[in-house]
Short mmCIF file of C-alpha atoms in Angstrom, two decimals:
data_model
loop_
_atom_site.label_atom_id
_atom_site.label_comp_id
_atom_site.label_asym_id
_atom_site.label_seq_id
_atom_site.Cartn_x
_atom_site.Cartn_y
_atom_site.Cartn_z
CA UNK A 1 -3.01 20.84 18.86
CA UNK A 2 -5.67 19.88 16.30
CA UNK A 3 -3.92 17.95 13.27
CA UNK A 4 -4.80 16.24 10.04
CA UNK A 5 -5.24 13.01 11.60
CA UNK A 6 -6.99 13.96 15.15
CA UNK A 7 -10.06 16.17 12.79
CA UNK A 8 -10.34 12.85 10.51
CA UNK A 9 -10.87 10.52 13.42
CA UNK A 10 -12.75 12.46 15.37
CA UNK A 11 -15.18 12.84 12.59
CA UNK A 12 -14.96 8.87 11.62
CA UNK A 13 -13.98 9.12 8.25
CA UNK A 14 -13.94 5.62 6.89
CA UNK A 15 -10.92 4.66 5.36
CA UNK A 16 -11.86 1.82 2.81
CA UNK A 17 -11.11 2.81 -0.50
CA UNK A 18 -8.31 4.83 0.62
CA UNK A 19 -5.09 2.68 -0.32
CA UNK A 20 -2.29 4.12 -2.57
CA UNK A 21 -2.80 2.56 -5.83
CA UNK A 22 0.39 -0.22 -7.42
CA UNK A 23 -0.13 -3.15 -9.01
CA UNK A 24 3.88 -3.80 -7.89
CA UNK A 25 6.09 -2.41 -5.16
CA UNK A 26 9.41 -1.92 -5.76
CA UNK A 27 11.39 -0.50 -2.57
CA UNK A 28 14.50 0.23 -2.36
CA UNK A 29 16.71 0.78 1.13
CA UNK A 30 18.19 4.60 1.69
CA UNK A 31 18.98 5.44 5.16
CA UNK A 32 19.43 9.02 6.39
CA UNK A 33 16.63 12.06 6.04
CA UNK A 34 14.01 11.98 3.51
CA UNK A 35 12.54 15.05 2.22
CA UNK A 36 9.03 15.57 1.15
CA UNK A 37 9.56 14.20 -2.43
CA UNK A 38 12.17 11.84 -1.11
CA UNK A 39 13.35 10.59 -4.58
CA UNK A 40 14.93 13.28 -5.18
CA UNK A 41 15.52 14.99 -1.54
CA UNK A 42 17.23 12.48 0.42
CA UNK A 43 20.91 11.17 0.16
CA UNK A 44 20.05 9.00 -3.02
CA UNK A 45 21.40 11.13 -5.60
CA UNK A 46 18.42 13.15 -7.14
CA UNK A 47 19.14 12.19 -10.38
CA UNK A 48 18.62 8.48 -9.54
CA UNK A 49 15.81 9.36 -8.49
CA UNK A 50 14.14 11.79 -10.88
CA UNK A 51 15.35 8.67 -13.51
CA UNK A 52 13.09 5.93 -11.46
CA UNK A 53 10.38 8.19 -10.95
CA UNK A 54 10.49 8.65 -15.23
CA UNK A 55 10.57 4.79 -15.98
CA UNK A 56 8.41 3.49 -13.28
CA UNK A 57 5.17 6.10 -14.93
CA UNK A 58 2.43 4.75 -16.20
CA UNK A 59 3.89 1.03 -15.71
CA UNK A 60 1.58 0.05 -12.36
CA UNK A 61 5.03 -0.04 -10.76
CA UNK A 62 5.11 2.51 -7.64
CA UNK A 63 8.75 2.94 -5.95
CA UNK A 64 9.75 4.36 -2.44
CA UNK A 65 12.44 4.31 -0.43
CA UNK A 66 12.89 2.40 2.92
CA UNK A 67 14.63 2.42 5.94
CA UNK A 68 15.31 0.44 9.33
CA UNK A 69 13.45 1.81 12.45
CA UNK A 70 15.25 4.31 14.63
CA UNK A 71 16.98 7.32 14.70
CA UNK A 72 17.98 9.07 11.27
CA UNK A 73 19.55 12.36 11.77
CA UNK A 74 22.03 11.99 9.46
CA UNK A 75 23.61 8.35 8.58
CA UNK A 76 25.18 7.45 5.97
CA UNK A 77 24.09 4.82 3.60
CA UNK A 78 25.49 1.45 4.13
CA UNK A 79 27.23 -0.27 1.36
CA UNK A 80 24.63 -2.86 0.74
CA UNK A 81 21.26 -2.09 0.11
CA UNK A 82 18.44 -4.18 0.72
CA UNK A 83 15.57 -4.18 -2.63
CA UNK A 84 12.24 -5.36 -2.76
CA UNK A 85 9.96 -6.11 -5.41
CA UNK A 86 6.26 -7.11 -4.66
CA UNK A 87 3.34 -8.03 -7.14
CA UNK A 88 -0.12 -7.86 -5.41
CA UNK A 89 -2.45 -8.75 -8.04
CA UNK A 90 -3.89 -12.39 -6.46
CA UNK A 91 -3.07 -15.33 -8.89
CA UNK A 92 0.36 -14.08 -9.32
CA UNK A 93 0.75 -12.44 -5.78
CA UNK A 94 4.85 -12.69 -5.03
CA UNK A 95 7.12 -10.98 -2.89
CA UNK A 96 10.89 -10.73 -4.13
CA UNK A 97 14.07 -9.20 -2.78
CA UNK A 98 18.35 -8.74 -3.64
CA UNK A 99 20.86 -6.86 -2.23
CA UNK A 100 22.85 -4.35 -4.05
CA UNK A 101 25.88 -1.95 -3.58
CA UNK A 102 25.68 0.04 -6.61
CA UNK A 103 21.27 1.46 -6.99
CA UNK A 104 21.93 2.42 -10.42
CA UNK A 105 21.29 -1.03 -11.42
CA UNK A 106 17.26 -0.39 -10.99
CA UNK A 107 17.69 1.22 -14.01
CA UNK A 108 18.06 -2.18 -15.60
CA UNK A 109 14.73 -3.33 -14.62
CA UNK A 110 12.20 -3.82 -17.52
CA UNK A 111 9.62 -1.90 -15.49
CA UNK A 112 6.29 -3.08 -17.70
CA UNK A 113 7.37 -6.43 -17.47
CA UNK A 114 7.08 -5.70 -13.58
CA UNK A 115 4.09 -4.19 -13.53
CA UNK A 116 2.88 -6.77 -15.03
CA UNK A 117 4.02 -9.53 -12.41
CA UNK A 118 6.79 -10.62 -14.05
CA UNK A 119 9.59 -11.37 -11.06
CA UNK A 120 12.00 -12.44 -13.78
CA UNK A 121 13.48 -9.12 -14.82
CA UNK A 122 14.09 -8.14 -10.95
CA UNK A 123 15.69 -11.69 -10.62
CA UNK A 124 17.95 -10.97 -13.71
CA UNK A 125 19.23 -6.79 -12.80
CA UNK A 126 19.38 -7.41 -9.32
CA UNK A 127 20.15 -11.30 -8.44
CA UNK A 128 16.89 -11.28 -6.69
CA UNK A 129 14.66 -14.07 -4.89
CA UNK A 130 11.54 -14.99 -3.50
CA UNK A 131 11.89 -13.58 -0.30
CA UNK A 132 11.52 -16.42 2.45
CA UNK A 133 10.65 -14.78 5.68
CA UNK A 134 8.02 -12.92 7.17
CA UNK A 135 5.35 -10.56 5.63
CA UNK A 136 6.80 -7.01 5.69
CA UNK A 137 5.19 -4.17 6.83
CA UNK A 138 5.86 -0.71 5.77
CA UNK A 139 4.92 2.34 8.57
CA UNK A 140 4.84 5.36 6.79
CA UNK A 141 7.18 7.77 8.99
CA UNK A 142 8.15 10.85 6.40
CA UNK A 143 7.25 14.01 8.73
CA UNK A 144 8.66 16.28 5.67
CA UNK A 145 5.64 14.76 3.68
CA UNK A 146 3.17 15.66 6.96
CA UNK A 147 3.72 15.47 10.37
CA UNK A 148 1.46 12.79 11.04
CA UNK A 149 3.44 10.51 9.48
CA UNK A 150 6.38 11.14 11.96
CA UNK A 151 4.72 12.08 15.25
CA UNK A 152 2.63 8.70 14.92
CA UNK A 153 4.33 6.83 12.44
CA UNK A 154 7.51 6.50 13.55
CA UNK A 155 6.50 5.49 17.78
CA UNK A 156 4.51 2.86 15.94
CA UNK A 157 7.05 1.47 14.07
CA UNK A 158 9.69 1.40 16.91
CA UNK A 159 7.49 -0.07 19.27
CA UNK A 160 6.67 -2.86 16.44
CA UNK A 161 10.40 -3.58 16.01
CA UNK A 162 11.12 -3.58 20.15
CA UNK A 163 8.65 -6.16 20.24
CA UNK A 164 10.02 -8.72 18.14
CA UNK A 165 8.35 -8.46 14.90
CA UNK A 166 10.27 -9.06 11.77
CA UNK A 167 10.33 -7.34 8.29
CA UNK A 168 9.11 -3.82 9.61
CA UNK A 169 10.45 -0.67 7.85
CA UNK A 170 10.03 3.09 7.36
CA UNK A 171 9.01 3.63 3.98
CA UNK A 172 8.33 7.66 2.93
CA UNK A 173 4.70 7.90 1.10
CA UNK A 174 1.74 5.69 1.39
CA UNK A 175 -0.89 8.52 1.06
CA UNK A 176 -3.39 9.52 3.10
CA UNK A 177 -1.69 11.41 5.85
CA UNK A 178 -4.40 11.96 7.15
CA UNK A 179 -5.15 8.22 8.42
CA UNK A 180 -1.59 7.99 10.15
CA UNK A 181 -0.14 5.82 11.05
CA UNK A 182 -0.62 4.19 7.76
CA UNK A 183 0.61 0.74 7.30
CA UNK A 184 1.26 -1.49 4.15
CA UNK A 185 1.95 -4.82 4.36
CA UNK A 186 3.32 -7.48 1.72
CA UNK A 187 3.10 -9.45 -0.63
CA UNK A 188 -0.82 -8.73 -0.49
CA UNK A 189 -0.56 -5.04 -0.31
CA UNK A 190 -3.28 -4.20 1.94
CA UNK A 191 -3.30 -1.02 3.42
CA UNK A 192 -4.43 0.02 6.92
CA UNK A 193 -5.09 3.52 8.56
CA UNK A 194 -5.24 4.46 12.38
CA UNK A 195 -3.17 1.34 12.65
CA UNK A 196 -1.79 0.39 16.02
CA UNK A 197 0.55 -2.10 17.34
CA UNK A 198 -1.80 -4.83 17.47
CA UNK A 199 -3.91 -4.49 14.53
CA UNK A 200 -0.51 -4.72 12.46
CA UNK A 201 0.64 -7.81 14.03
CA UNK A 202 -2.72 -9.50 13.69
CA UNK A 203 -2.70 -8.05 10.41
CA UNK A 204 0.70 -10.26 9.71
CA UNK A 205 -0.44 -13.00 12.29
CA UNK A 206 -3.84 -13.73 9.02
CA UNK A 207 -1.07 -12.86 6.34
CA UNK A 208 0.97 -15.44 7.18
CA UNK A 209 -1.93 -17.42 7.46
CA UNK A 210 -3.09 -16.64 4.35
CA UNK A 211 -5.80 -14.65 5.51
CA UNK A 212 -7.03 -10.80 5.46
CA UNK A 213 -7.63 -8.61 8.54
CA UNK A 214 -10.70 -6.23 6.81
CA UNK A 215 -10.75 -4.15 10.54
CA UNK A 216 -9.25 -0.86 9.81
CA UNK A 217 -8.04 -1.83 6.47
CA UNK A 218 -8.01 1.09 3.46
CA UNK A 219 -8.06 -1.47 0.60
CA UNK A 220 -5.80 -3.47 -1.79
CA UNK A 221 -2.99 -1.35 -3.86
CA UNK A 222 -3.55 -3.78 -6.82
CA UNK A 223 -7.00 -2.23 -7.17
CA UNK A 224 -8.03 1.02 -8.04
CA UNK A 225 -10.64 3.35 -5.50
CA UNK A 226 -13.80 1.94 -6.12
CA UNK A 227 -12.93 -1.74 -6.61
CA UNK A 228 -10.68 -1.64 -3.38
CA UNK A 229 -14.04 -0.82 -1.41
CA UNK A 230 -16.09 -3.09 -3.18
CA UNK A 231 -13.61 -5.80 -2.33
CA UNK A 232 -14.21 -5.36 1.21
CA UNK A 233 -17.37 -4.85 0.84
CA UNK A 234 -17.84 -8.53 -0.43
CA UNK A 235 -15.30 -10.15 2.32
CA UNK A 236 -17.28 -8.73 5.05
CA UNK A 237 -20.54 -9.94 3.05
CA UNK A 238 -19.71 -13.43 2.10
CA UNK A 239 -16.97 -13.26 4.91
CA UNK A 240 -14.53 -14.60 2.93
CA UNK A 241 -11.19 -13.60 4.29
CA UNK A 242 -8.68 -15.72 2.54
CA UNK A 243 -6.36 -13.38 0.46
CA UNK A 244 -6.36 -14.78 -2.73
CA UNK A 245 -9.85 -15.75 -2.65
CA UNK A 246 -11.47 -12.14 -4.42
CA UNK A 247 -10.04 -10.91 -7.71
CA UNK A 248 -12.11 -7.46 -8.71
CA UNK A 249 -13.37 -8.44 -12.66
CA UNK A 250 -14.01 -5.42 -14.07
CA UNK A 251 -15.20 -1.41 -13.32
CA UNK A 252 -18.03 0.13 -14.89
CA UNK A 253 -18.99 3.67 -15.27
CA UNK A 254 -17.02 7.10 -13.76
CA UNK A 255 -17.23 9.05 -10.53
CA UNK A 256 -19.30 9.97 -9.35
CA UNK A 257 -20.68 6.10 -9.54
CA UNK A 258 -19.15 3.22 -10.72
CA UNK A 259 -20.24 -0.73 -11.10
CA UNK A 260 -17.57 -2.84 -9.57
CA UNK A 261 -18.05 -6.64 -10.66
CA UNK A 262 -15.88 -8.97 -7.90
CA UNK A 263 -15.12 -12.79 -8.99
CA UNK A 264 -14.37 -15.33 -5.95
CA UNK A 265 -12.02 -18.50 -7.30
CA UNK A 266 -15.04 -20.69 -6.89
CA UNK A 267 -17.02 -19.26 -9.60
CA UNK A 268 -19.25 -16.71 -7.72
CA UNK A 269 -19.56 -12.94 -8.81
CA UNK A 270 -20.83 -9.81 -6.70
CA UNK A 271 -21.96 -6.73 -8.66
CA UNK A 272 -21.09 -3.97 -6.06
CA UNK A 273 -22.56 -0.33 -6.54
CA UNK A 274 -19.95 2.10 -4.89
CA UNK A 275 -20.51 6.08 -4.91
CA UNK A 276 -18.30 8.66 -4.79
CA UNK A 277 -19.11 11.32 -1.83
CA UNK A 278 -17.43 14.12 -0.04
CA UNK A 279 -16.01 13.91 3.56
CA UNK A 280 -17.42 17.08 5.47
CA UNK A 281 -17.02 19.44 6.45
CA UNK A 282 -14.89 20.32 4.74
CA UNK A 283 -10.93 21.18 6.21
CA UNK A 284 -7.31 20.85 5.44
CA UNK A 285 -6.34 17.37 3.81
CA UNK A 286 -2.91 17.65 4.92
CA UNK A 287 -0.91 19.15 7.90
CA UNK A 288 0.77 21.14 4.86
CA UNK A 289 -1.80 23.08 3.42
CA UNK A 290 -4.29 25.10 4.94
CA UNK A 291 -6.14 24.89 2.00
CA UNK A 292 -10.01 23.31 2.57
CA UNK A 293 -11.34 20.83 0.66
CA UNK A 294 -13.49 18.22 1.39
CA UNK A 295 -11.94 14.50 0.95
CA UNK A 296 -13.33 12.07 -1.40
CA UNK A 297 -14.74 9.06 0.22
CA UNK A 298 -16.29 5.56 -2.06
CA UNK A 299 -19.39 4.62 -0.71
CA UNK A 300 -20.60 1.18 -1.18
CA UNK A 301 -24.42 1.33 -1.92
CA UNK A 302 -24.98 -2.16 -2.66
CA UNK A 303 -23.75 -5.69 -2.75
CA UNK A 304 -25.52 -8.04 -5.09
CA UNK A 305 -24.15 -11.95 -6.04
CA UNK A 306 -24.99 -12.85 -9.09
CA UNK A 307 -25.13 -15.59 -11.44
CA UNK A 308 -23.49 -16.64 -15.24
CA UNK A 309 -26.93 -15.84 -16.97
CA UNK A 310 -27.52 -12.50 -14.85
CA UNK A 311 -24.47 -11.19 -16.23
CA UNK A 312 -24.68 -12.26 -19.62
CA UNK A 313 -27.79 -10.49 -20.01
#
């Protein structure tokens, strides 16, 4: 049976510059089914959730619900919730969390001031902290959203919890079906696609380290399309891997070609050239639509360092 996932493999689509797009994460835990717009079709009352999905637009603050691995057919919430809040921008990269009984209180949130890094309003509604143990990584699993995401998603997350690694979770939409399983992990907020078991635990294995994995990876949520590609682009070039070395500057121009500028800590800049092109041939996106289309894909064309007076002139 030919599926979303098996046609975009088996034509090598490359997945950088394919990462859902968030400045800051904010998750929140809601056991039981999710439906394919899970805000609003799961047991979190829909109004909840149509109320978060109103005062989280436009801030650069992207919420989704979470769950432990394993079976789900119908649970009921616990009492306590566990809530996360991450900021991946590096400089201020920071991963939060509280516990609540009572998820009404997200509503509290000043949800600019999060998108904008600041922890201190999710400290204040929620009694949250820095959150002191291990990286977490998110397995998309919602098979209401595409199948994918369940008939892959969901082995690979139990097999990453039955062997021994901490902070994994379903979470219902990272985008791109298509690349299942997809895999987020935080505070950094890289992205990965085709993931298996051991690219996501050396994926946390450099995280915790400090470090990247750029294998298999779809880009960094704090940057939009093009400059997540022209990120990579410059950590395979300069093979700089440490995650808070690369900050992307600025973004020039409009698809189908944009001008990426990429500043390391130490002072050096990279003007990348990235191009927008089509995946063919074209086919369904999504195991929910039969309708064709041919998948956008960024292109890096060239990598360039450059220096102070180059781009002052």
């Amino acid at each position: 049976m030919s599926t979303c996932s098996t046609v975009s493999r088996e034509l090598d689509e490359p997945v950088a510059g394919t990462a859902a797009t968030a400045r800051t994460w904010l998750l929140l835990e809601q056991s039981g089914p999710w439906g394919a717009k899970a805000l609003t079709s799961s047991h979190l009352d829909p109004a909840l959730g149509r109320a978060l999905e109103a005062a989280t637009k436009g801030t650069g603050v992207r919420i989704a619900l979470i769950r432990r691995p394993g079976r789900h057919a119908d649970p009921r919430t616990p009492a306590t919730r566990r809530v996360y809040a991450a900021h991946t921008v590096p400089g201020n990269t920071w991963l939060h969390t509280a516990a609540t009984t009572d998820p009404e209180r997200l509503l509290d949130l000043d949800f600019a001031a999060l998108g904008r890094g600041q922890s201190d309003t999710f400290d204040a509604a929620l009694g949250g902290r820095p959150h002191e143990g291990d990286p977490l990584a998110l397995v998309c699993t919602n098979g209401k959203r595409d199948r994918c995401c369940a008939l892959l998603g969901r082995p690979l997350a139990a097999e990453l919890t039955a062997s021994g690694v901490q902070g994994v979770w379903e979470v219902t939409h990272l985008g791109g079906h298509r690349f299942a399983p997809t895999v987020l992990v935080l505070p950094h907020g890289y992205a990965y696609g085709r993931a298996g078991a051991h690219t996501v635990q050396e994926a946390l294995h450099r995280l915790r380290e400090g470090r990247i994995l750029v294998e298999g990876c779809r880009g960094s949520s704090a940057w939009e399309r093009p400059g997540q590609a022209a990120e990579l682009a410059v950590r395979t070039e300069a093979g700089e891997y440490a995650a808070e070395a690369l900050t992307v500057v600025r973004t020039d121009g409009a698809a189908p070609r944009w001008q990426v500028l990429v500043a390391h800590v130490d002072g050096r800049r990279w003007r990348v050239e990235v191009a927008q092109g089509a995946s063919l041939p074209p086919r369904a996106e999504s195991c929910g639509t039969s309708v064709l289309g041919a998948p956008a894909r960024m292109d890096v064309v060239a990598v360039r360092e450059v220096t102070v007076t180059a781009l002052a002139s």
